[in-house]
Tab-separated table of C-alpha atoms in Angstrom:
chain	number	residue	atom	x	y	z
A	1	UNK	CA	-0.092	0.085	-0.062
A	2	UNK	CA	1.332	3.513	-0.781
A	3	UNK	CA	-0.159	6.929	0.041
A	4	UNK	CA	0.870	9.508	-2.616
A	5	UNK	CA	1.016	12.966	-0.814
A	6	UNK	CA	0.105	15.896	-3.094
A	7	UNK	CA	2.369	19.170	-3.220
A	8	UNK	CA	2.274	22.036	-5.832
A	9	UNK	CA	5.465	23.741	-7.482
A	10	UNK	CA	5.310	26.776	-9.534
A	11	UNK	CA	7.324	25.160	-12.189
A	12	UNK	CA	6.347	25.975	-15.690
A	13	UNK	CA	8.417	24.361	-18.367
A	14	UNK	CA	10.034	26.681	-21.135
A	15	UNK	CA	7.511	28.052	-23.515
A	16	UNK	CA	4.816	27.060	-20.922
A	17	UNK	CA	1.405	28.876	-20.121
A	18	UNK	CA	2.592	31.189	-17.104
A	19	UNK	CA	3.098	34.551	-17.690
A	20	UNK	CA	6.302	35.529	-16.022
A	21	UNK	CA	5.569	39.029	-15.461
A	22	UNK	CA	1.999	38.462	-13.688
A	23	UNK	CA	1.641	37.743	-9.944
A	24	UNK	CA	2.347	34.118	-8.865
A	25	UNK	CA	-1.125	32.105	-9.189
A	26	UNK	CA	-2.503	30.246	-6.455
A	27	UNK	CA	-0.674	27.218	-5.203
A	28	UNK	CA	-2.214	24.148	-7.132
A	29	UNK	CA	-4.069	22.261	-4.815
A	30	UNK	CA	-5.096	18.768	-5.366
A	31	UNK	CA	-6.916	15.904	-2.977
A	32	UNK	CA	-4.473	13.178	-1.811
A	33	UNK	CA	-4.251	10.256	-4.040
A	34	UNK	CA	-4.265	6.687	-2.706
A	35	UNK	CA	-2.564	3.996	-4.645
A	36	UNK	CA	-2.821	0.270	-3.296
A	37	UNK	CA	-0.106	-1.665	-4.590
A	38	UNK	CA	3.123	-3.235	-3.913
A	39	UNK	CA	6.434	-1.525	-5.364
A	40	UNK	CA	6.686	1.663	-7.032
A	41	UNK	CA	4.114	4.244	-7.727
A	42	UNK	CA	4.289	7.930	-8.664
A	43	UNK	CA	2.124	10.458	-10.207
A	44	UNK	CA	2.114	13.932	-11.412
A	45	UNK	CA	-0.477	16.668	-12.837
A	46	UNK	CA	0.518	19.892	-14.631
A	47	UNK	CA	-2.052	22.570	-14.978
A	48	UNK	CA	-1.624	23.850	-18.560
A	49	UNK	CA	-3.117	27.270	-17.658
A	50	UNK	CA	-0.401	28.086	-15.163
A	51	UNK	CA	2.341	25.744	-15.394
A	52	UNK	CA	2.264	24.483	-11.922
A	53	UNK	CA	2.777	20.870	-11.179
A	54	UNK	CA	1.435	18.839	-8.345
A	55	UNK	CA	1.828	15.225	-7.472
A	56	UNK	CA	3.205	12.517	-5.294
A	57	UNK	CA	5.876	13.076	-2.807
A	58	UNK	CA	8.120	11.069	-4.964
A	59	UNK	CA	7.037	12.562	-8.274
A	60	UNK	CA	10.754	13.104	-9.236
A	61	UNK	CA	11.650	9.389	-8.875
A	62	UNK	CA	12.642	7.674	-12.008
A	63	UNK	CA	11.217	5.025	-14.032
A	64	UNK	CA	11.136	3.810	-17.405
A	65	UNK	CA	8.772	4.527	-20.316
A	66	UNK	CA	8.145	1.455	-22.494
A	67	UNK	CA	5.888	2.261	-25.063
A	68	UNK	CA	4.948	5.949	-23.801
A	69	UNK	CA	8.180	7.170	-25.346
A	70	UNK	CA	6.637	6.496	-28.831
A	71	UNK	CA	4.776	9.833	-28.681
A	72	UNK	CA	7.962	11.690	-28.475
A	73	UNK	CA	9.531	9.579	-31.146
A	74	UNK	CA	6.671	10.651	-33.500
A	75	UNK	CA	6.946	14.331	-32.649
A	76	UNK	CA	10.858	14.475	-32.937
A	77	UNK	CA	10.652	13.155	-36.445
A	78	UNK	CA	7.733	15.324	-37.453
A	79	UNK	CA	9.326	18.552	-36.177
A	80	UNK	CA	12.358	17.808	-38.255
A	81	UNK	CA	10.752	16.739	-41.474
A	82	UNK	CA	8.994	19.338	-43.394
A	83	UNK	CA	6.900	16.767	-45.646
A	84	UNK	CA	6.860	13.382	-44.489
A	85	UNK	CA	6.007	10.813	-47.231
A	86	UNK	CA	2.812	8.791	-46.791
A	87	UNK	CA	4.646	5.425	-45.762
A	88	UNK	CA	6.095	7.320	-42.883
A	89	UNK	CA	2.852	8.832	-41.869
A	90	UNK	CA	1.356	5.577	-42.052
A	91	UNK	CA	4.063	4.035	-39.993
A	92	UNK	CA	3.690	6.795	-37.220
A	93	UNK	CA	-0.242	6.057	-37.094
A	94	UNK	CA	0.482	2.526	-36.139
A	95	UNK	CA	3.265	3.279	-33.612
A	96	UNK	CA	0.517	5.709	-31.778
A	97	UNK	CA	-2.477	4.152	-32.282
A	98	UNK	CA	-1.534	0.292	-31.952
A	99	UNK	CA	2.053	0.799	-30.474
A	100	UNK	CA	3.848	-0.882	-33.161
A	101	UNK	CA	7.329	-1.630	-31.736
A	102	UNK	CA	8.862	-2.194	-35.225
A	103	UNK	CA	7.848	1.406	-36.052
A	104	UNK	CA	9.303	2.523	-32.897
A	105	UNK	CA	12.791	1.041	-33.723
A	106	UNK	CA	12.704	2.426	-37.062
A	107	UNK	CA	11.959	5.902	-35.867
A	108	UNK	CA	14.301	6.060	-33.045
A	109	UNK	CA	17.118	5.110	-35.364
A	110	UNK	CA	15.946	7.893	-37.752
A	111	UNK	CA	16.054	10.261	-35.166
A	112	UNK	CA	19.485	9.494	-34.497
A	113	UNK	CA	19.011	7.249	-31.311
A	114	UNK	CA	20.220	8.787	-27.870
A	115	UNK	CA	20.413	11.967	-29.558
A	116	UNK	CA	16.616	12.260	-30.171
A	117	UNK	CA	15.934	11.495	-26.402
A	118	UNK	CA	18.474	14.098	-25.577
A	119	UNK	CA	16.519	16.754	-27.576
A	120	UNK	CA	13.566	15.645	-25.732
A	121	UNK	CA	15.081	16.612	-22.374
A	122	UNK	CA	16.086	20.009	-23.821
A	123	UNK	CA	12.944	20.891	-25.748
A	124	UNK	CA	10.568	19.998	-23.099
A	125	UNK	CA	12.619	21.253	-20.108
A	126	UNK	CA	12.862	17.993	-18.321
A	127	UNK	CA	15.064	17.446	-15.299
A	128	UNK	CA	14.988	13.853	-14.322
A	129	UNK	CA	14.936	12.367	-17.752
A	130	UNK	CA	17.711	10.939	-19.673
A	131	UNK	CA	18.310	8.207	-22.545
A	132	UNK	CA	18.985	4.493	-21.370
A	133	UNK	CA	23.070	3.963	-21.167
A	134	UNK	CA	23.068	1.541	-23.910
A	135	UNK	CA	21.951	2.853	-27.242
A	136	UNK	CA	18.946	1.112	-29.045
A	137	UNK	CA	16.946	0.514	-25.847
A	138	UNK	CA	14.078	3.164	-26.378
A	139	UNK	CA	11.791	1.393	-24.087
A	140	UNK	CA	14.296	1.904	-21.092
A	141	UNK	CA	14.305	5.899	-21.386
A	142	UNK	CA	14.371	7.023	-18.013
A	143	UNK	CA	11.686	9.493	-16.942
A	144	UNK	CA	9.952	10.598	-13.672
A	145	UNK	CA	6.264	11.437	-13.301
A	146	UNK	CA	6.691	15.090	-13.437
A	147	UNK	CA	8.655	14.992	-16.624
A	148	UNK	CA	6.184	12.610	-18.148
A	149	UNK	CA	3.445	15.174	-17.281
A	150	UNK	CA	5.851	17.953	-18.625
A	151	UNK	CA	6.032	15.976	-21.949
A	152	UNK	CA	2.482	15.920	-22.292
A	153	UNK	CA	2.422	19.468	-22.129
A	154	UNK	CA	5.259	19.983	-24.585
A	155	UNK	CA	3.525	17.658	-27.152
A	156	UNK	CA	0.021	19.557	-26.666
A	157	UNK	CA	1.625	23.129	-26.933
A	158	UNK	CA	3.562	22.361	-30.208
A	159	UNK	CA	6.982	22.405	-28.976
A	160	UNK	CA	7.426	18.549	-29.673
A	161	UNK	CA	6.305	18.098	-32.925
A	162	UNK	CA	6.130	21.800	-34.314
A	163	UNK	CA	3.186	23.914	-35.326
A	164	UNK	CA	2.244	21.944	-38.607
A	165	UNK	CA	2.132	18.541	-37.053
A	166	UNK	CA	0.769	19.039	-33.082
A	167	UNK	CA	-2.835	18.683	-34.022
A	168	UNK	CA	-2.036	15.672	-36.219
A	169	UNK	CA	-0.200	14.144	-33.564
A	170	UNK	CA	-2.806	15.007	-30.820
A	171	UNK	CA	-5.511	13.338	-33.009
A	172	UNK	CA	-3.550	9.939	-33.261
A	173	UNK	CA	-3.235	10.250	-29.460
A	174	UNK	CA	-6.951	10.532	-29.280
A	175	UNK	CA	-7.577	7.382	-31.408
A	176	UNK	CA	-5.351	4.862	-29.663
A	177	UNK	CA	-6.843	1.514	-29.757
A	178	UNK	CA	-6.844	-2.161	-28.278
A	179	UNK	CA	-4.736	-3.315	-25.457
A	180	UNK	CA	-2.953	0.457	-24.903
A	181	UNK	CA	-6.485	2.205	-24.652
A	182	UNK	CA	-6.495	2.413	-20.761
A	183	UNK	CA	-5.229	5.066	-18.066
A	184	UNK	CA	-6.943	8.255	-17.012
A	185	UNK	CA	-9.266	8.793	-19.792
A	186	UNK	CA	-11.152	5.459	-18.838
A	187	UNK	CA	-13.065	7.323	-15.954
A	188	UNK	CA	-14.639	10.072	-18.188
A	189	UNK	CA	-17.638	9.630	-20.152
A	190	UNK	CA	-17.079	8.600	-23.696
A	191	UNK	CA	-17.803	12.243	-24.986
A	192	UNK	CA	-15.208	13.633	-23.015
A	193	UNK	CA	-12.729	10.616	-23.117
A	194	UNK	CA	-12.763	11.245	-27.162
A	195	UNK	CA	-11.096	14.594	-26.304
A	196	UNK	CA	-8.190	13.409	-24.024
A	197	UNK	CA	-4.992	12.484	-25.918
A	198	UNK	CA	-3.078	9.357	-24.531
A	199	UNK	CA	-0.183	7.338	-24.714
A	200	UNK	CA	0.705	4.411	-22.366
A	201	UNK	CA	3.561	1.815	-21.936
A	202	UNK	CA	3.587	-1.481	-20.342
A	203	UNK	CA	5.853	-4.310	-19.908
A	204	UNK	CA	6.476	-7.177	-17.905
A	205	UNK	CA	10.392	-7.283	-17.568
A	206	UNK	CA	12.342	-10.601	-17.171
A	207	UNK	CA	15.178	-8.745	-15.534
A	208	UNK	CA	13.230	-7.891	-12.589
A	209	UNK	CA	9.998	-9.647	-12.904
A	210	UNK	CA	7.982	-6.628	-12.578
A	211	UNK	CA	5.402	-4.870	-14.442
A	212	UNK	CA	6.340	-1.398	-15.520
A	213	UNK	CA	3.718	0.859	-16.484
A	214	UNK	CA	3.564	4.272	-17.610
A	215	UNK	CA	0.607	6.430	-18.505
A	216	UNK	CA	0.366	9.757	-19.958
A	217	UNK	CA	-3.160	11.705	-20.637
A	218	UNK	CA	-3.357	15.454	-21.961
A	219	UNK	CA	-6.127	17.772	-22.435
A	220	UNK	CA	-6.318	21.555	-23.239
A	221	UNK	CA	-6.273	22.098	-19.506
A	222	UNK	CA	-3.707	19.462	-17.626
A	223	UNK	CA	-1.400	16.706	-18.130
A	224	UNK	CA	-1.510	14.066	-16.078
A	225	UNK	CA	1.155	11.109	-15.682
A	226	UNK	CA	1.360	7.795	-13.557
A	227	UNK	CA	4.523	5.632	-13.416
A	228	UNK	CA	4.262	2.072	-11.876
A	229	UNK	CA	6.529	-0.971	-11.002
A	230	UNK	CA	5.049	-3.936	-9.102
A	231	UNK	CA	5.102	-7.914	-8.690
A	232	UNK	CA	4.332	-10.002	-11.792
A	233	UNK	CA	1.637	-11.811	-9.935
A	234	UNK	CA	-0.539	-8.815	-9.708
A	235	UNK	CA	-1.015	-8.738	-13.540
A	236	UNK	CA	-1.498	-6.034	-16.176
A	237	UNK	CA	-5.094	-5.364	-15.008
A	238	UNK	CA	-3.688	-4.133	-11.728
A	239	UNK	CA	-1.637	-1.379	-13.472
A	240	UNK	CA	-4.309	-0.386	-15.657
A	241	UNK	CA	-6.656	-0.019	-12.981
A	242	UNK	CA	-4.231	2.058	-10.823
A	243	UNK	CA	-3.730	4.357	-13.646
A	244	UNK	CA	-7.501	4.988	-13.929
A	245	UNK	CA	-7.760	5.281	-10.055
A	246	UNK	CA	-5.482	8.563	-10.136
A	247	UNK	CA	-7.880	10.610	-12.578
A	248	UNK	CA	-10.803	9.263	-10.745
A	249	UNK	CA	-9.456	10.485	-7.285
A	250	UNK	CA	-8.529	13.771	-8.857
A	251	UNK	CA	-11.448	14.393	-11.113
A	252	UNK	CA	-13.483	16.495	-8.589
A	253	UNK	CA	-10.433	19.063	-8.558
A	254	UNK	CA	-9.523	18.998	-12.457
A	255	UNK	CA	-9.917	22.177	-14.269
């Protein structure tokens, strides 16, 4: 059992919504979030109107992204490619909507491997994230819940994919389907859920026999993230339900 205790920071990412010339906005206050699980659990929420971040007491602790990093792989490619060919766009669609791993390996290489992840850290103003020590292991990219929330805002405000492709990428994230369609948006009615852009990562890692899970959800008002690592015997559904439970507990306070 883990209690996640909320706290606020006045930490707008570069290019974020906060007006530095105005008075500091009121402290972001959220209800405490309870996560009943063994292992590691962390969450964060960024208010896109002010740039403030609140979350668990360990919102700066790191875990890995698994397939969540695919949203950056797509954004990084699109921002640097003026006129993607039809094949590339189709590959990006299946990478985001269906979490296709072969497409992820392709775009990780086309983006320059670790250099592409380093661009994510710089462009999105991340503070705990970094590429995995061995090149080629995109799913092992190291992130914190705070940085994943920042990444969501970075995608939504256009820094990640650039002005021309941001709406296209957010549309693909809203159309995620199949096993990857879970997380915070699951607690909203269908007409609201359809407006929430998501990307999730999940993997039962053989090296530690733990489920690793990462959930991202983004709207025009907020960006929310959850990172988990828990024993294999608890199963995939345990993590899926935990990601949804964070949003369920935060719903009364969401803008």
